[in-house]
Amino acid sequence: AAGVIQSPRHLIKEKRETATLKCYPIPRHDTVYWYQQGPGQDPQFLISFYEKMQSDKGSIPDRFSAQQFSDYHSELNMSSLELGDSALYFCASSKTSGSRLGQYFGPGTRLTVT
Amino acid sequence: QQPVQSPQAVILREGEDAVINCSSSKALYSVHWYRQKHGEAPVFLMILLKGGEQKGHEKISASFNEKKQQSSLYLTASQLSYSGTYFCGTEKYGGSQGNLIFGKGTKLSVKP
């Protein structure tokens, strides 16, 4: 079965640089979520999209933005990177219209800011 | 509001059972359970929506109490592959499209 695809899997950036993370949800899933997970931490919700519209924002810094495109893939744009942005970034997708299903996580992008 | 998970960590021998709890101060719309191995993505185990609901997944099952404020994950006859960190993710009433707040996780180690 198709899974959530994220790219790149690893990314190394310097402070103050920008980064773009991409996510391709499971086909026919209508909702995409972005999470940030620091070492030994629980995943923290950043932002979500339902049918290409932003549906909710969590603890996402103003330096970050995201969007979902017509083909349902999503991109997380991160600017003015800081050392504290180093983390695993997960994208998850779900089908939330009708019966509620679980969220299926992609393999994550490990971002290292030096 | 972040749900509270307990215990924080548990060590088992193969074949032993464990219970992981997840509680909230307010009634929840749903509870999701995930298992995450080090450096990997969280893997969805199950979702509970109804008060009093119980669900099973092979030797892993979960319950959601009538007031929808507590869920428990039951691991029976544990296997080495059960090792990992278990997270509950809770969805509040009035929240948007399944946005989850995760507990701090329970680290489960299964030894031979």
PDB file of C-alpha atoms in Angstrom:
ATOM      1  CA  ALA A   1       0.000   0.000   0.000  1.00  0.00           C
ATOM      2  CA  ALA A   2       1.156   3.523  -0.750  1.00  0.00           C
ATOM      3  CA  GLY A   3       2.599   5.460   2.161  1.00  0.00           C
ATOM      4  CA  VAL A   4       3.342   9.099   2.891  1.00  0.00           C
ATOM      5  CA  ILE A   5       6.453  10.279   1.062  1.00  0.00           C
ATOM      6  CA  GLN A   6       8.715  12.981   2.416  1.00  0.00           C
ATOM      7  CA  SER A   7      11.739  14.593   0.851  1.00  0.00           C
ATOM      8  CA  PRO A   8      14.490  15.145   1.488  1.00  0.00           C
ATOM      9  CA  ARG A   9      15.144  12.589   4.210  1.00  0.00           C
ATOM     10  CA  HIS A  10      18.109  14.514   5.574  1.00  0.00           C
ATOM     11  CA  LEU A  11      18.941  18.173   5.305  1.00  0.00           C
ATOM     12  CA  ILE A  12      21.846  20.165   6.675  1.00  0.00           C
ATOM     13  CA  LYS A  13      21.587  23.938   6.694  1.00  0.00           C
ATOM     14  CA  GLU A  14      23.429  26.799   8.292  1.00  0.00           C
ATOM     15  CA  LYS A  15      21.918  29.400  10.571  1.00  0.00           C
ATOM     16  CA  ARG A  16      19.851  32.028   8.789  1.00  0.00           C
ATOM     17  CA  GLU A  17      19.418  29.859   5.687  1.00  0.00           C
ATOM     18  CA  THR A  18      16.085  28.672   4.321  1.00  0.00           C
ATOM     19  CA  ALA A  19      14.773  25.128   3.871  1.00  0.00           C
ATOM     20  CA  THR A  20      11.834  23.571   2.060  1.00  0.00           C
ATOM     21  CA  LEU A  21      10.419  20.218   3.086  1.00  0.00           C
ATOM     22  CA  LYS A  22       8.039  18.322   0.838  1.00  0.00           C
ATOM     23  CA  CYS A  23       5.278  15.870   1.629  1.00  0.00           C
ATOM     24  CA  TYR A  24       3.209  13.643  -0.641  1.00  0.00           C
ATOM     25  CA  PRO A  25       0.188  12.240   1.222  1.00  0.00           C
ATOM     26  CA  ILE A  26      -1.429   8.864   0.737  1.00  0.00           C
ATOM     27  CA  PRO A  27      -3.733   8.999  -2.321  1.00  0.00           C
ATOM     28  CA  ARG A  28      -7.324  10.027  -1.499  1.00  0.00           C
ATOM     29  CA  HIS A  29      -6.388  11.325   1.943  1.00  0.00           C
ATOM     30  CA  ASP A  30      -7.887  14.786   2.398  1.00  0.00           C
ATOM     31  CA  THR A  31      -5.897  16.117   5.348  1.00  0.00           C
ATOM     32  CA  VAL A  32      -2.188  16.752   5.822  1.00  0.00           C
ATOM     33  CA  TYR A  33      -0.463  17.531   9.113  1.00  0.00           C
ATOM     34  CA  TRP A  34       3.042  18.728   9.913  1.00  0.00           C
ATOM     35  CA  TYR A  35       4.759  17.832  13.192  1.00  0.00           C
ATOM     36  CA  GLN A  36       8.124  18.735  14.694  1.00  0.00           C
ATOM     37  CA  GLN A  37       9.847  16.289  17.011  1.00  0.00           C
ATOM     38  CA  GLY A  38      12.945  17.184  18.988  1.00  0.00           C
ATOM     39  CA  PRO A  39      15.260  14.507  20.457  1.00  0.00           C
ATOM     40  CA  GLY A  40      13.456  12.542  23.160  1.00  0.00           C
ATOM     41  CA  GLN A  41      10.345  14.679  22.747  1.00  0.00           C
ATOM     42  CA  ASP A  42       6.798  14.012  21.650  1.00  0.00           C
ATOM     43  CA  PRO A  43       5.671  15.234  18.220  1.00  0.00           C
ATOM     44  CA  GLN A  44       4.475  18.842  18.291  1.00  0.00           C
ATOM     45  CA  PHE A  45       1.722  19.845  15.901  1.00  0.00           C
ATOM     46  CA  LEU A  46       2.681  22.684  13.563  1.00  0.00           C
ATOM     47  CA  ILE A  47      -0.014  23.133  10.958  1.00  0.00           C
ATOM     48  CA  SER A  48      -2.658  21.206   9.019  1.00  0.00           C
ATOM     49  CA  PHE A  49      -4.499  21.428   5.729  1.00  0.00           C
ATOM     50  CA  TYR A  50      -7.892  20.047   4.794  1.00  0.00           C
ATOM     51  CA  GLU A  51      -8.708  19.881   1.105  1.00  0.00           C
ATOM     52  CA  LYS A  52      -5.886  22.324   0.344  1.00  0.00           C
ATOM     53  CA  MET A  53      -7.089  24.932   2.841  1.00  0.00           C
ATOM     54  CA  GLN A  54      -5.224  25.622   6.075  1.00  0.00           C
ATOM     55  CA  SER A  55      -7.378  24.136   8.821  1.00  0.00           C
ATOM     56  CA  ASP A  56      -5.408  24.768  12.002  1.00  0.00           C
ATOM     57  CA  LYS A  57      -2.142  26.150  13.312  1.00  0.00           C
ATOM     58  CA  GLY A  58      -0.246  24.915  16.300  1.00  0.00           C
ATOM     59  CA  SER A  59       3.142  25.942  17.626  1.00  0.00           C
ATOM     60  CA  ILE A  60       4.499  27.013  14.246  1.00  0.00           C
ATOM     61  CA  PRO A  61       6.967  29.924  14.328  1.00  0.00           C
ATOM     62  CA  ASP A  62       6.207  32.949  12.157  1.00  0.00           C
ATOM     63  CA  ARG A  63       9.411  32.130  10.239  1.00  0.00           C
ATOM     64  CA  PHE A  64       7.726  28.990   8.952  1.00  0.00           C
ATOM     65  CA  SER A  65       4.973  28.786   6.388  1.00  0.00           C
ATOM     66  CA  ALA A  66       3.278  25.957   4.593  1.00  0.00           C
ATOM     67  CA  GLN A  67       0.880  25.340   1.790  1.00  0.00           C
ATOM     68  CA  GLN A  68      -0.898  22.504   0.048  1.00  0.00           C
ATOM     69  CA  PHE A  69      -1.024  22.386  -3.717  1.00  0.00           C
ATOM     70  CA  SER A  70      -3.662  21.275  -6.195  1.00  0.00           C
ATOM     71  CA  ASP A  71      -2.116  17.777  -6.377  1.00  0.00           C
ATOM     72  CA  TYR A  72      -2.414  17.579  -2.557  1.00  0.00           C
ATOM     73  CA  HIS A  73       1.298  17.593  -1.889  1.00  0.00           C
ATOM     74  CA  SER A  74       2.396  20.000   0.812  1.00  0.00           C
ATOM     75  CA  GLU A  75       5.526  22.024   1.450  1.00  0.00           C
ATOM     76  CA  LEU A  76       6.857  23.429   4.698  1.00  0.00           C
ATOM     77  CA  ASN A  77       9.022  26.495   4.147  1.00  0.00           C
ATOM     78  CA  MET A  78      11.401  27.482   6.888  1.00  0.00           C
ATOM     79  CA  SER A  79      13.366  30.730   6.837  1.00  0.00           C
ATOM     80  CA  SER A  80      16.000  32.359   9.044  1.00  0.00           C
ATOM     81  CA  LEU A  81      16.846  28.953  10.449  1.00  0.00           C
ATOM     82  CA  GLU A  82      17.999  28.749  14.043  1.00  0.00           C
ATOM     83  CA  LEU A  83      19.957  26.056  15.863  1.00  0.00           C
ATOM     84  CA  GLY A  84      16.793  25.183  17.782  1.00  0.00           C
ATOM     85  CA  ASP A  85      15.023  24.248  14.560  1.00  0.00           C
ATOM     86  CA  SER A  86      17.126  21.098  14.361  1.00  0.00           C
ATOM     87  CA  ALA A  87      14.617  18.281  14.671  1.00  0.00           C
ATOM     88  CA  LEU A  88      12.723  15.553  12.867  1.00  0.00           C
ATOM     89  CA  TYR A  89       9.881  16.940  10.806  1.00  0.00           C
ATOM     90  CA  PHE A  90       7.052  14.566  10.078  1.00  0.00           C
ATOM     91  CA  CYS A  91       4.222  14.904   7.664  1.00  0.00           C
ATOM     92  CA  ALA A  92       1.140  12.794   8.269  1.00  0.00           C
ATOM     93  CA  SER A  93      -1.999  12.307   6.235  1.00  0.00           C
ATOM     94  CA  SER A  94      -5.480  11.115   7.019  1.00  0.00           C
ATOM     95  CA  LYS A  95      -8.951  10.899   5.610  1.00  0.00           C
ATOM     96  CA  THR A  96     -11.140  12.885   7.983  1.00  0.00           C
ATOM     97  CA  SER A  97     -14.349  13.329   6.040  1.00  0.00           C
ATOM     98  CA  GLY A  98     -16.825  10.621   6.936  1.00  0.00           C
ATOM     99  CA  SER A  99     -15.476   8.059   9.395  1.00  0.00           C
ATOM    100  CA  ARG A 100     -12.499   9.306  11.354  1.00  0.00           C
ATOM    101  CA  LEU A 101      -9.289   7.376  10.582  1.00  0.00           C
ATOM    102  CA  GLY A 102      -5.842   7.478  12.096  1.00  0.00           C
ATOM    103  CA  GLN A 103      -2.989   9.607  10.868  1.00  0.00           C
ATOM    104  CA  TYR A 104      -0.294   7.912   8.835  1.00  0.00           C
ATOM    105  CA  PHE A 105       3.157   9.371   9.233  1.00  0.00           C
ATOM    106  CA  GLY A 106       5.833   9.718   6.617  1.00  0.00           C
ATOM    107  CA  PRO A 107       9.438   8.686   7.361  1.00  0.00           C
ATOM    108  CA  GLY A 108      10.359  12.243   8.344  1.00  0.00           C
ATOM    109  CA  THR A 109      12.980  14.770   7.342  1.00  0.00           C
ATOM    110  CA  ARG A 110      15.887  15.153   9.723  1.00  0.00           C
ATOM    111  CA  LEU A 111      16.915  18.796   9.684  1.00  0.00           C
ATOM    112  CA  THR A 112      20.253  19.782  11.166  1.00  0.00           C
ATOM    113  CA  VAL A 113      21.049  23.463  11.518  1.00  0.00           C
ATOM    114  CA  THR A 114      24.716  24.285  12.093  1.00  0.00           C
TER     115      THR A 114
ATOM    116  CA  GLN B   1      -3.868  20.539  27.087  1.00  0.00           C
ATOM    117  CA  GLN B   2      -1.342  17.723  26.946  1.00  0.00           C
ATOM    118  CA  PRO B   3      -2.609  14.292  28.049  1.00  0.00           C
ATOM    119  CA  VAL B   4      -0.747  12.568  30.860  1.00  0.00           C
ATOM    120  CA  GLN B   5       0.777   9.175  30.118  1.00  0.00           C
ATOM    121  CA  SER B   6       1.879   6.641  32.680  1.00  0.00           C
ATOM    122  CA  PRO B   7       4.175   4.970  33.308  1.00  0.00           C
ATOM    123  CA  GLN B   8       7.025   6.912  31.715  1.00  0.00           C
ATOM    124  CA  ALA B   9       8.972   3.729  31.121  1.00  0.00           C
ATOM    125  CA  VAL B  10       8.540   0.002  31.586  1.00  0.00           C
ATOM    126  CA  ILE B  11      10.841  -2.963  31.157  1.00  0.00           C
ATOM    127  CA  LEU B  12       9.360  -6.360  30.388  1.00  0.00           C
ATOM    128  CA  ARG B  13      10.540  -9.869  29.722  1.00  0.00           C
ATOM    129  CA  GLU B  14       9.216 -11.544  26.607  1.00  0.00           C
ATOM    130  CA  GLY B  15       5.756 -12.944  27.272  1.00  0.00           C
ATOM    131  CA  GLU B  16       4.886 -10.470  30.035  1.00  0.00           C
ATOM    132  CA  ASP B  17       1.979  -8.044  29.896  1.00  0.00           C
ATOM    133  CA  ALA B  18       1.874  -4.269  30.220  1.00  0.00           C
ATOM    134  CA  VAL B  19      -0.699  -1.503  30.506  1.00  0.00           C
ATOM    135  CA  ILE B  20      -0.103   2.080  29.426  1.00  0.00           C
ATOM    136  CA  ASN B  21      -2.502   4.793  30.510  1.00  0.00           C
ATOM    137  CA  CYS B  22      -3.417   8.110  28.949  1.00  0.00           C
ATOM    138  CA  SER B  23      -5.606  10.583  30.790  1.00  0.00           C
ATOM    139  CA  SER B  24      -7.071  14.002  30.244  1.00  0.00           C
ATOM    140  CA  SER B  25      -8.782  16.476  32.533  1.00  0.00           C
ATOM    141  CA  LYS B  26     -11.546  17.001  29.953  1.00  0.00           C
ATOM    142  CA  ALA B  27     -13.626  14.705  27.784  1.00  0.00           C
ATOM    143  CA  LEU B  28     -11.968  13.964  24.476  1.00  0.00           C
ATOM    144  CA  TYR B  29     -13.315  13.505  20.965  1.00  0.00           C
ATOM    145  CA  SER B  30     -10.899  10.675  20.247  1.00  0.00           C
ATOM    146  CA  VAL B  31      -7.710   8.955  21.334  1.00  0.00           C
ATOM    147  CA  HIS B  32      -5.098   7.654  18.925  1.00  0.00           C
ATOM    148  CA  TRP B  33      -2.310   5.261  19.871  1.00  0.00           C
ATOM    149  CA  TYR B  34       1.065   5.146  18.127  1.00  0.00           C
ATOM    150  CA  ARG B  35       4.303   3.221  18.527  1.00  0.00           C
ATOM    151  CA  GLN B  36       7.592   4.817  17.550  1.00  0.00           C
ATOM    152  CA  LYS B  37      10.947   3.111  17.297  1.00  0.00           C
ATOM    153  CA  HIS B  38      14.099   5.173  17.636  1.00  0.00           C
ATOM    154  CA  GLY B  39      14.714   7.354  14.587  1.00  0.00           C
ATOM    155  CA  GLU B  40      11.583   6.120  12.820  1.00  0.00           C
ATOM    156  CA  ALA B  41       8.120   7.524  12.206  1.00  0.00           C
ATOM    157  CA  PRO B  42       5.263   6.929  14.638  1.00  0.00           C
ATOM    158  CA  VAL B  43       3.174   3.979  13.479  1.00  0.00           C
ATOM    159  CA  PHE B  44      -0.581   4.170  13.900  1.00  0.00           C
ATOM    160  CA  LEU B  45      -1.990   1.392  16.100  1.00  0.00           C
ATOM    161  CA  MET B  46      -5.639   2.304  16.629  1.00  0.00           C
ATOM    162  CA  ILE B  47      -8.166   5.060  17.195  1.00  0.00           C
ATOM    163  CA  LEU B  48     -10.962   5.082  19.767  1.00  0.00           C
ATOM    164  CA  LEU B  49     -13.950   7.336  19.330  1.00  0.00           C
ATOM    165  CA  LYS B  50     -16.735   6.116  21.574  1.00  0.00           C
ATOM    166  CA  GLY B  51     -17.001   6.061  25.328  1.00  0.00           C
ATOM    167  CA  GLY B  52     -16.747   2.492  26.574  1.00  0.00           C
ATOM    168  CA  GLU B  53     -15.143   1.375  23.319  1.00  0.00           C
ATOM    169  CA  GLN B  54     -12.595  -1.413  23.253  1.00  0.00           C
ATOM    170  CA  LYS B  55     -10.513  -2.389  20.254  1.00  0.00           C
ATOM    171  CA  GLY B  56      -8.029  -5.142  19.582  1.00  0.00           C
ATOM    172  CA  HIS B  57      -5.125  -5.512  17.203  1.00  0.00           C
ATOM    173  CA  GLU B  58      -3.588  -8.979  17.563  1.00  0.00           C
ATOM    174  CA  LYS B  59      -2.183  -8.956  21.114  1.00  0.00           C
ATOM    175  CA  ILE B  60      -2.481  -5.208  21.463  1.00  0.00           C
ATOM    176  CA  SER B  61      -5.803  -3.747  22.521  1.00  0.00           C
ATOM    177  CA  ALA B  62      -7.113  -0.502  23.958  1.00  0.00           C
ATOM    178  CA  SER B  63     -10.077   0.894  25.813  1.00  0.00           C
ATOM    179  CA  PHE B  64     -11.684   4.311  26.158  1.00  0.00           C
ATOM    180  CA  ASN B  65     -13.616   4.880  29.365  1.00  0.00           C
ATOM    181  CA  GLU B  66     -17.258   5.966  29.484  1.00  0.00           C
ATOM    182  CA  LYS B  67     -16.418   9.575  30.339  1.00  0.00           C
ATOM    183  CA  LYS B  68     -13.906   9.674  27.471  1.00  0.00           C
ATOM    184  CA  GLN B  69     -11.203  11.052  29.708  1.00  0.00           C
ATOM    185  CA  GLN B  70      -8.955   8.031  29.950  1.00  0.00           C
ATOM    186  CA  SER B  71      -7.643   5.411  27.580  1.00  0.00           C
ATOM    187  CA  SER B  72      -5.515   2.387  28.294  1.00  0.00           C
ATOM    188  CA  LEU B  73      -3.353   0.366  25.924  1.00  0.00           C
ATOM    189  CA  TYR B  74      -2.942  -3.316  26.765  1.00  0.00           C
ATOM    190  CA  LEU B  75       0.026  -5.304  25.518  1.00  0.00           C
ATOM    191  CA  THR B  76      -0.253  -9.023  26.189  1.00  0.00           C
ATOM    192  CA  ALA B  77       2.393 -11.735  25.824  1.00  0.00           C
ATOM    193  CA  SER B  78       4.879  -9.083  24.747  1.00  0.00           C
ATOM    194  CA  GLN B  79       7.340  -9.739  21.951  1.00  0.00           C
ATOM    195  CA  LEU B  80      10.740  -8.187  21.307  1.00  0.00           C
ATOM    196  CA  SER B  81       9.178  -6.256  18.410  1.00  0.00           C
ATOM    197  CA  TYR B  82       6.905  -4.409  20.842  1.00  0.00           C
ATOM    198  CA  SER B  83       9.855  -2.353  22.113  1.00  0.00           C
ATOM    199  CA  GLY B  84       9.563   1.351  21.387  1.00  0.00           C
ATOM    200  CA  THR B  85       7.949   4.488  22.664  1.00  0.00           C
ATOM    201  CA  TYR B  86       4.173   4.506  22.816  1.00  0.00           C
ATOM    202  CA  PHE B  87       2.351   7.788  22.409  1.00  0.00           C
ATOM    203  CA  CYS B  88      -1.273   8.582  22.874  1.00  0.00           C
ATOM    204  CA  GLY B  89      -2.576  11.447  20.772  1.00  0.00           C
ATOM    205  CA  THR B  90      -5.761  13.152  21.842  1.00  0.00           C
ATOM    206  CA  GLU B  91      -8.256  15.105  19.824  1.00  0.00           C
ATOM    207  CA  LYS B  92     -10.430  17.624  21.636  1.00  0.00           C
ATOM    208  CA  TYR B  93     -14.026  18.538  20.934  1.00  0.00           C
ATOM    209  CA  GLY B  94     -14.210  21.548  18.663  1.00  0.00           C
ATOM    210  CA  GLY B  95     -10.741  20.940  17.294  1.00  0.00           C
ATOM    211  CA  SER B  96     -10.042  21.009  13.603  1.00  0.00           C
ATOM    212  CA  GLN B  97      -9.857  17.846  11.544  1.00  0.00           C
ATOM    213  CA  GLY B  98      -8.046  15.540  13.906  1.00  0.00           C
ATOM    214  CA  ASN B  99      -5.215  17.750  15.126  1.00  0.00           C
ATOM    215  CA  LEU B 100      -3.561  15.749  17.874  1.00  0.00           C
ATOM    216  CA  ILE B 101      -1.852  16.647  21.095  1.00  0.00           C
ATOM    217  CA  PHE B 102       0.522  13.878  22.071  1.00  0.00           C
ATOM    218  CA  GLY B 103       1.440  12.720  25.528  1.00  0.00           C
ATOM    219  CA  LYS B 104       5.107  12.587  26.514  1.00  0.00           C
ATOM    220  CA  GLY B 105       5.287   8.916  25.644  1.00  0.00           C
ATOM    221  CA  THR B 106       5.942   5.633  27.454  1.00  0.00           C
ATOM    222  CA  LYS B 107       9.202   3.898  26.656  1.00  0.00           C
ATOM    223  CA  LEU B 108       8.695   0.140  26.541  1.00  0.00           C
ATOM    224  CA  SER B 109      11.676  -2.205  26.512  1.00  0.00           C
ATOM    225  CA  VAL B 110      11.121  -5.923  26.013  1.00  0.00           C
ATOM    226  CA  LYS B 111      14.056  -8.142  26.956  1.00  0.00           C
ATOM    227  CA  PRO B 112      14.634 -11.767  25.929  1.00  0.00           C
TER     228      PRO B 112
END
